[in-house]
Amino acid sequence: MKHKISLLYSWFVWATTFFFPDIPLVMRFRGFLYGFTMAKTGRNFQVSSGAKLYCLYNLSCGNDVYIATNVVINACDVIELEDEVMIGIGSVLISGNHSLLNDSYRFGSPVRAPIKIKCGSWVAGNVLVTAGAQLPSSSLLAGGSVLNSAFVDPGIYGGVPAKLIKLKN
């Protein structure tokens, strides 16, 4: 029941605010509304009008988090966005995967694992972040990348699958 109410509430927030312009005041208000059913919401949480957030009760955001337009966040398991995280246009964060059952992924049981984007990191545009991924503090995940594992050293990551390109100086 909690899941269905969360989905309806998420849709309600989107449907009642999508036509307002993406200016900081409106995006903060949208973030404030989403925050009612989220696990945690910090101050200055900004959500663009085209973003779709699902399973809000598993989503946790720190202070000064920004989610750009056309972002999809599906928090089947815990997704934690620490302070000062930016999620770029068209990115997808999903904390669940499918498993194989009788040679088909259609009816396999879901595999869920948390996602953690640490403080001050930037997830650039058109990125896919999958279950079990972790981006270290002050890191950049390059556009078009697929992050499917946990990293610990701050730096620039990119590629499919993502790998370390350059350590932070």
mmCIF file of N, CA and C in Angstrom, residues 58-158:
data_model
loop_
_atom_site.group_PDB
_atom_site.id
_atom_site.type_symbol
_atom_site.label_atom_id
_atom_site.label_comp_id
_atom_site.label_asym_id
_atom_site.label_seq_id
_atom_site.Cartn_x
_atom_site.Cartn_y
_atom_site.Cartn_z
ATOM 1 N N ASN A 58 12.309 5.474 -0.476
ATOM 2 C CA ASN A 58 13.676 4.952 -0.498
ATOM 3 C C ASN A 58 14.696 5.991 -0.966
ATOM 4 N N LEU A 59 14.262 7.198 -1.248
ATOM 5 C CA LEU A 59 15.142 8.242 -1.772
ATOM 6 C C LEU A 59 15.521 9.209 -0.659
ATOM 7 N N SER A 60 16.823 9.454 -0.541
ATOM 8 C CA SER A 60 17.350 10.343 0.483
ATOM 9 C C SER A 60 18.256 11.370 -0.175
ATOM 10 N N CYS A 61 18.008 12.654 0.085
ATOM 11 C CA CYS A 61 18.800 13.736 -0.511
ATOM 12 C C CYS A 61 19.325 14.658 0.566
ATOM 13 N N GLY A 62 20.580 15.076 0.406
ATOM 14 C CA GLY A 62 21.187 16.029 1.325
ATOM 15 C C GLY A 62 20.871 17.459 0.922
ATOM 16 N N ASN A 63 21.669 18.388 1.414
ATOM 17 C CA ASN A 63 21.496 19.808 1.114
ATOM 18 C C ASN A 63 22.011 20.142 -0.285
ATOM 19 N N ASP A 64 21.357 21.103 -0.922
ATOM 20 C CA ASP A 64 21.787 21.651 -2.207
ATOM 21 C C ASP A 64 21.890 20.602 -3.319
ATOM 22 N N VAL A 65 20.940 19.689 -3.372
ATOM 23 C CA VAL A 65 20.883 18.668 -4.426
ATOM 24 C C VAL A 65 20.045 19.212 -5.573
ATOM 25 N N TYR A 66 20.519 18.971 -6.814
ATOM 26 C CA TYR A 66 19.822 19.440 -8.012
ATOM 27 C C TYR A 66 19.569 18.262 -8.945
ATOM 28 N N ILE A 67 18.327 18.113 -9.381
ATOM 29 C CA ILE A 67 17.948 17.062 -10.329
ATOM 30 C C ILE A 67 17.405 17.745 -11.582
ATOM 31 N N ALA A 68 18.084 17.550 -12.705
ATOM 32 C CA ALA A 68 17.745 18.226 -13.963
ATOM 33 C C ALA A 68 16.541 17.580 -14.649
ATOM 34 N N THR A 69 16.164 18.152 -15.773
ATOM 35 C CA THR A 69 15.000 17.677 -16.516
ATOM 36 C C THR A 69 15.248 16.313 -17.161
ATOM 37 N N ASN A 70 14.175 15.581 -17.346
ATOM 38 C CA ASN A 70 14.176 14.249 -17.970
ATOM 39 C C ASN A 70 14.985 13.217 -17.209
ATOM 40 N N VAL A 71 15.244 13.458 -15.940
ATOM 41 C CA VAL A 71 15.903 12.473 -15.089
ATOM 42 C C VAL A 71 14.834 11.515 -14.575
ATOM 43 N N VAL A 72 15.168 10.222 -14.524
ATOM 44 C CA VAL A 72 14.287 9.218 -13.942
ATOM 45 C C VAL A 72 15.032 8.579 -12.779
ATOM 46 N N ILE A 73 14.423 8.629 -11.604
ATOM 47 C CA ILE A 73 14.990 7.970 -10.433
ATOM 48 C C ILE A 73 13.957 6.963 -9.942
ATOM 49 N N ASN A 74 14.336 5.681 -9.975
ATOM 50 C CA ASN A 74 13.473 4.608 -9.502
ATOM 51 C C ASN A 74 14.176 3.957 -8.322
ATOM 52 N N ALA A 75 13.740 4.313 -7.119
ATOM 53 C CA ALA A 75 14.400 3.862 -5.899
ATOM 54 C C ALA A 75 13.757 2.586 -5.368
ATOM 55 N N CYS A 76 13.929 1.482 -6.094
ATOM 56 C CA CYS A 76 13.443 0.180 -5.630
ATOM 57 C C CYS A 76 14.100 -0.174 -4.303
ATOM 58 N N ASP A 77 15.384 0.171 -4.185
ATOM 59 C CA ASP A 77 16.150 0.049 -2.953
ATOM 60 C C ASP A 77 16.623 1.465 -2.625
ATOM 61 N N VAL A 78 17.368 1.622 -1.580
ATOM 62 C CA VAL A 78 17.809 2.942 -1.126
ATOM 63 C C VAL A 78 18.679 3.629 -2.176
ATOM 64 N N ILE A 79 18.372 4.880 -2.467
ATOM 65 C CA ILE A 79 19.228 5.745 -3.271
ATOM 66 C C ILE A 79 19.532 6.958 -2.410
ATOM 67 N N GLU A 80 20.826 7.186 -2.184
ATOM 68 C CA GLU A 80 21.246 8.309 -1.348
ATOM 69 C C GLU A 80 22.061 9.288 -2.172
ATOM 70 N N LEU A 81 21.576 10.511 -2.242
ATOM 71 C CA LEU A 81 22.280 11.596 -2.897
ATOM 72 C C LEU A 81 22.740 12.529 -1.786
ATOM 73 N N GLU A 82 24.040 12.564 -1.531
ATOM 74 C CA GLU A 82 24.556 13.376 -0.444
ATOM 75 C C GLU A 82 24.545 14.861 -0.819
ATOM 76 N N ASP A 83 25.053 15.707 0.057
ATOM 77 C CA ASP A 83 25.063 17.161 -0.152
ATOM 78 C C ASP A 83 25.735 17.551 -1.464
ATOM 79 N N GLU A 84 25.191 18.587 -2.102
ATOM 80 C CA GLU A 84 25.761 19.237 -3.282
ATOM 81 C C GLU A 84 25.949 18.303 -4.479
ATOM 82 N N VAL A 85 25.051 17.366 -4.651
ATOM 83 C CA VAL A 85 25.071 16.453 -5.799
ATOM 84 C C VAL A 85 24.225 17.055 -6.911
ATOM 85 N N MET A 86 24.719 16.934 -8.145
ATOM 86 C CA MET A 86 23.959 17.358 -9.320
ATOM 87 C C MET A 86 23.739 16.148 -10.220
ATOM 88 N N ILE A 87 22.503 15.964 -10.664
ATOM 89 C CA ILE A 87 22.160 14.889 -11.593
ATOM 90 C C ILE A 87 21.792 15.558 -12.912
ATOM 91 N N GLY A 88 22.542 15.250 -13.980
ATOM 92 C CA GLY A 88 22.392 15.909 -15.264
ATOM 93 C C GLY A 88 21.208 15.426 -16.091
ATOM 94 N N ILE A 89 20.919 16.191 -17.122
ATOM 95 C CA ILE A 89 19.768 15.979 -18.005
ATOM 96 C C ILE A 89 19.745 14.551 -18.568
ATOM 97 N N GLY A 90 18.576 13.923 -18.484
ATOM 98 C CA GLY A 90 18.348 12.628 -19.112
ATOM 99 C C GLY A 90 18.983 11.442 -18.418
ATOM 100 N N SER A 91 19.488 11.613 -17.215
ATOM 101 C CA SER A 91 20.117 10.498 -16.510
ATOM 102 C C SER A 91 19.068 9.593 -15.877
ATOM 103 N N VAL A 92 19.449 8.335 -15.657
ATOM 104 C CA VAL A 92 18.559 7.347 -15.050
ATOM 105 C C VAL A 92 19.302 6.693 -13.889
ATOM 106 N N LEU A 93 18.682 6.696 -12.712
ATOM 107 C CA LEU A 93 19.212 6.005 -11.542
ATOM 108 C C LEU A 93 18.181 4.973 -11.143
ATOM 109 N N ILE A 94 18.549 3.699 -11.173
ATOM 110 C CA ILE A 94 17.605 2.641 -10.814
ATOM 111 C C ILE A 94 18.318 1.614 -9.947
ATOM 112 N N SER A 95 17.774 1.390 -8.752
ATOM 113 C CA SER A 95 18.431 0.527 -7.782
ATOM 114 C C SER A 95 17.926 -0.911 -7.820
ATOM 115 N N GLY A 96 17.405 -1.330 -8.950
ATOM 116 C CA GLY A 96 16.955 -2.709 -9.114
ATOM 117 C C GLY A 96 17.320 -3.249 -10.486
ATOM 118 N N ASN A 97 17.569 -4.539 -10.543
ATOM 119 C CA ASN A 97 17.858 -5.240 -11.796
ATOM 120 C C ASN A 97 16.967 -6.468 -11.893
ATOM 121 N N HIS A 98 16.945 -7.078 -13.049
ATOM 122 C CA HIS A 98 16.182 -8.313 -13.251
ATOM 123 C C HIS A 98 17.118 -9.506 -13.179
ATOM 124 N N SER A 99 16.570 -10.658 -12.834
ATOM 125 C CA SER A 99 17.357 -11.882 -12.835
ATOM 126 C C SER A 99 16.726 -12.872 -13.820
ATOM 127 N N LEU A 100 17.504 -13.850 -14.185
ATOM 128 C CA LEU A 100 17.083 -14.842 -15.180
ATOM 129 C C LEU A 100 16.345 -15.997 -14.507
ATOM 130 N N LEU A 101 15.211 -16.377 -15.061
ATOM 131 C CA LEU A 101 14.452 -17.520 -14.577
ATOM 132 C C LEU A 101 13.935 -18.290 -15.785
ATOM 133 N N ASN A 102 14.325 -19.539 -15.916
ATOM 134 C CA ASN A 102 13.896 -20.388 -17.036
ATOM 135 C C ASN A 102 14.185 -19.715 -18.380
ATOM 136 N N ASP A 103 15.395 -19.228 -18.556
ATOM 137 C CA ASP A 103 15.859 -18.597 -19.788
ATOM 138 C C ASP A 103 15.096 -17.322 -20.166
ATOM 139 N N SER A 104 14.494 -16.662 -19.172
ATOM 140 C CA SER A 104 13.762 -15.429 -19.440
ATOM 141 C C SER A 104 13.960 -14.444 -18.290
ATOM 142 N N TYR A 105 14.143 -13.182 -18.637
ATOM 143 C CA TYR A 105 14.240 -12.142 -17.617
ATOM 144 C C TYR A 105 12.864 -11.631 -17.200
ATOM 145 N N ARG A 106 11.835 -11.996 -17.910
ATOM 146 C CA ARG A 106 10.488 -11.471 -17.663
ATOM 147 C C ARG A 106 9.975 -11.805 -16.273
ATOM 148 N N PHE A 107 10.189 -13.033 -15.806
ATOM 149 C CA PHE A 107 9.617 -13.457 -14.525
ATOM 150 C C PHE A 107 10.663 -13.764 -13.461
ATOM 151 N N GLY A 108 11.921 -13.390 -13.718
ATOM 152 C CA GLY A 108 12.955 -13.567 -12.707
ATOM 153 C C GLY A 108 12.723 -12.625 -11.535
ATOM 154 N N SER A 109 13.149 -13.037 -10.360
ATOM 155 C CA SER A 109 12.955 -12.190 -9.182
ATOM 156 C C SER A 109 13.848 -10.952 -9.274
ATOM 157 N N PRO A 110 13.388 -9.839 -8.728
ATOM 158 C CA PRO A 110 14.198 -8.616 -8.791
ATOM 159 C C PRO A 110 15.434 -8.721 -7.903
ATOM 160 N N VAL A 111 16.507 -8.089 -8.355
ATOM 161 C CA VAL A 111 17.733 -7.989 -7.584
ATOM 162 C C VAL A 111 17.914 -6.515 -7.253
ATOM 163 N N ARG A 112 17.933 -6.199 -5.969
ATOM 164 C CA ARG A 112 17.989 -4.796 -5.554
ATOM 165 C C ARG A 112 19.242 -4.541 -4.731
ATOM 166 N N ALA A 113 19.815 -3.364 -4.926
ATOM 167 C CA ALA A 113 20.986 -2.941 -4.159
ATOM 168 C C ALA A 113 21.003 -1.414 -4.105
ATOM 169 N N PRO A 114 21.534 -0.847 -3.028
ATOM 170 C CA PRO A 114 21.519 0.611 -2.887
ATOM 171 C C PRO A 114 22.465 1.324 -3.847
ATOM 172 N N ILE A 115 22.166 2.581 -4.092
ATOM 173 C CA ILE A 115 23.016 3.477 -4.887
ATOM 174 C C ILE A 115 23.406 4.627 -3.976
ATOM 175 N N LYS A 116 24.674 5.031 -4.052
ATOM 176 C CA LYS A 116 25.131 6.158 -3.239
ATOM 177 C C LYS A 116 25.970 7.087 -4.106
ATOM 178 N N ILE A 117 25.535 8.331 -4.209
ATOM 179 C CA ILE A 117 26.287 9.378 -4.891
ATOM 180 C C ILE A 117 26.763 10.322 -3.788
ATOM 181 N N LYS A 118 28.070 10.369 -3.587
ATOM 182 C CA LYS A 118 28.611 11.083 -2.431
ATOM 183 C C LYS A 118 28.770 12.583 -2.672
ATOM 184 N N CYS A 119 29.048 13.291 -1.599
ATOM 185 C CA CYS A 119 29.062 14.744 -1.511
ATOM 186 C C CYS A 119 29.848 15.430 -2.635
ATOM 187 N N GLY A 120 29.217 16.429 -3.248
ATOM 188 C CA GLY A 120 29.882 17.273 -4.233
ATOM 189 C C GLY A 120 30.101 16.645 -5.592
ATOM 190 N N SER A 121 29.452 15.529 -5.874
ATOM 191 C CA SER A 121 29.662 14.842 -7.157
ATOM 192 C C SER A 121 28.673 15.310 -8.209
ATOM 193 N N TRP A 122 29.082 15.133 -9.459
ATOM 194 C CA TRP A 122 28.259 15.523 -10.590
ATOM 195 C C TRP A 122 28.070 14.317 -11.490
ATOM 196 N N VAL A 123 26.820 13.918 -11.675
ATOM 197 C CA VAL A 123 26.447 12.881 -12.618
ATOM 198 C C VAL A 123 26.003 13.628 -13.873
ATOM 199 N N ALA A 124 26.815 13.585 -14.930
ATOM 200 C CA ALA A 124 26.540 14.357 -16.139
ATOM 201 C C ALA A 124 25.325 13.797 -16.879
ATOM 202 N N GLY A 125 25.022 14.357 -18.035
ATOM 203 C CA GLY A 125 23.819 14.003 -18.781
ATOM 204 C C GLY A 125 23.843 12.620 -19.409
ATOM 205 N N ASN A 126 22.651 12.045 -19.537
ATOM 206 C CA ASN A 126 22.434 10.761 -20.208
ATOM 207 C C ASN A 126 23.283 9.642 -19.629
ATOM 208 N N VAL A 127 23.316 9.578 -18.320
ATOM 209 C CA VAL A 127 24.071 8.567 -17.600
ATOM 210 C C VAL A 127 23.100 7.534 -17.037
ATOM 211 N N LEU A 128 23.539 6.284 -16.946
ATOM 212 C CA LEU A 128 22.774 5.223 -16.297
ATOM 213 C C LEU A 128 23.539 4.788 -15.061
ATOM 214 N N VAL A 129 22.884 4.841 -13.906
ATOM 215 C CA VAL A 129 23.477 4.377 -12.652
ATOM 216 C C VAL A 129 22.622 3.213 -12.171
ATOM 217 N N THR A 130 23.247 2.052 -12.021
ATOM 218 C CA THR A 130 22.496 0.834 -11.703
ATOM 219 C C THR A 130 22.701 0.396 -10.255
ATOM 220 N N ALA A 131 21.966 -0.621 -9.860
ATOM 221 C CA ALA A 131 21.978 -1.143 -8.492
ATOM 222 C C ALA A 131 23.390 -1.460 -8.025
ATOM 223 N N GLY A 132 23.692 -1.044 -6.806
ATOM 224 C CA GLY A 132 24.982 -1.324 -6.196
ATOM 225 C C GLY A 132 26.079 -0.331 -6.530
ATOM 226 N N ALA A 133 25.775 0.702 -7.291
ATOM 227 C CA ALA A 133 26.792 1.667 -7.717
ATOM 228 C C ALA A 133 27.075 2.684 -6.619
ATOM 229 N N GLN A 134 28.317 3.179 -6.624
ATOM 230 C CA GLN A 134 28.709 4.238 -5.700
ATOM 231 C C GLN A 134 29.704 5.149 -6.388
ATOM 232 N N LEU A 135 29.425 6.447 -6.342
ATOM 233 C CA LEU A 135 30.321 7.464 -6.900
ATOM 234 C C LEU A 135 30.931 8.221 -5.727
ATOM 235 N N PRO A 136 32.278 8.276 -5.641
ATOM 236 C CA PRO A 136 32.931 8.920 -4.500
ATOM 237 C C PRO A 136 32.688 10.424 -4.448
ATOM 238 N N SER A 137 33.019 11.024 -3.308
ATOM 239 C CA SER A 137 32.900 12.475 -3.120
ATOM 240 C C SER A 137 33.716 13.219 -4.164
ATOM 241 N N SER A 138 33.226 14.380 -4.560
ATOM 242 C CA SER A 138 33.926 15.297 -5.481
ATOM 243 C C SER A 138 34.312 14.624 -6.793
ATOM 244 N N SER A 139 33.469 13.739 -7.290
ATOM 245 C CA SER A 139 33.758 13.019 -8.531
ATOM 246 C C SER A 139 32.809 13.446 -9.640
ATOM 247 N N LEU A 140 33.245 13.190 -10.871
ATOM 248 C CA LEU A 140 32.449 13.473 -12.055
ATOM 249 C C LEU A 140 32.225 12.165 -12.789
ATOM 250 N N LEU A 141 30.981 11.878 -13.124
ATOM 251 C CA LEU A 141 30.651 10.736 -13.969
ATOM 252 C C LEU A 141 30.316 11.304 -15.341
ATOM 253 N N ALA A 142 31.167 11.029 -16.318
ATOM 254 C CA ALA A 142 31.062 11.626 -17.649
ATOM 255 C C ALA A 142 29.756 11.247 -18.346
ATOM 256 N N GLY A 143 29.298 12.131 -19.228
ATOM 257 C CA GLY A 143 28.058 11.929 -19.973
ATOM 258 C C GLY A 143 28.065 10.634 -20.764
ATOM 259 N N GLY A 144 26.921 9.965 -20.783
ATOM 260 C CA GLY A 144 26.753 8.738 -21.545
ATOM 261 C C GLY A 144 27.329 7.500 -20.882
ATOM 262 N N SER A 145 27.794 7.611 -19.662
ATOM 263 C CA SER A 145 28.431 6.489 -18.968
ATOM 264 C C SER A 145 27.405 5.581 -18.316
ATOM 265 N N VAL A 146 27.875 4.381 -17.949
ATOM 266 C CA VAL A 146 27.071 3.439 -17.176
ATOM 267 C C VAL A 146 27.861 3.096 -15.920
ATOM 268 N N LEU A 147 27.364 3.533 -14.772
ATOM 269 C CA LEU A 147 28.010 3.245 -13.498
ATOM 270 C C LEU A 147 27.322 2.046 -12.878
ATOM 271 N N ASN A 148 28.059 0.944 -12.777
ATOM 272 C CA ASN A 148 27.460 -0.284 -12.250
ATOM 273 C C ASN A 148 28.277 -0.913 -11.130
ATOM 274 N N SER A 149 29.255 -0.175 -10.580
ATOM 275 C CA SER A 149 30.043 -0.701 -9.471
ATOM 276 C C SER A 149 30.379 0.421 -8.504
ATOM 277 N N ALA A 150 30.940 0.044 -7.376
ATOM 278 C CA ALA A 150 31.278 1.017 -6.330
ATOM 279 C C ALA A 150 32.742 1.413 -6.456
ATOM 280 N N PHE A 151 32.982 2.729 -6.499
ATOM 281 C CA PHE A 151 34.338 3.255 -6.536
ATOM 282 C C PHE A 151 34.598 4.014 -5.244
ATOM 283 N N VAL A 152 35.878 4.157 -4.877
ATOM 284 C CA VAL A 152 36.214 4.828 -3.622
ATOM 285 C C VAL A 152 37.107 6.055 -3.805
ATOM 286 N N ASP A 153 37.872 6.134 -4.878
ATOM 287 C CA ASP A 153 38.801 7.247 -5.084
ATOM 288 C C ASP A 153 38.136 8.374 -5.869
ATOM 289 N N PRO A 154 38.191 9.619 -5.355
ATOM 290 C CA PRO A 154 37.617 10.754 -6.071
ATOM 291 C C PRO A 154 38.327 10.977 -7.410
ATOM 292 N N GLY A 155 37.544 11.244 -8.440
ATOM 293 C CA GLY A 155 38.135 11.488 -9.747
ATOM 294 C C GLY A 155 37.083 11.622 -10.819
ATOM 295 N N ILE A 156 37.537 11.452 -12.054
ATOM 296 C CA ILE A 156 36.649 11.491 -13.212
ATOM 297 C C ILE A 156 36.471 10.056 -13.698
ATOM 298 N N TYR A 157 35.204 9.660 -13.820
ATOM 299 C CA TYR A 157 34.858 8.309 -14.267
ATOM 300 C C TYR A 157 34.057 8.423 -15.564
ATOM 301 N N GLY A 158 34.212 7.443 -16.433
ATOM 302 C CA GLY A 158 33.454 7.461 -17.664
ATOM 303 C C GLY A 158 33.555 6.150 -18.404
#
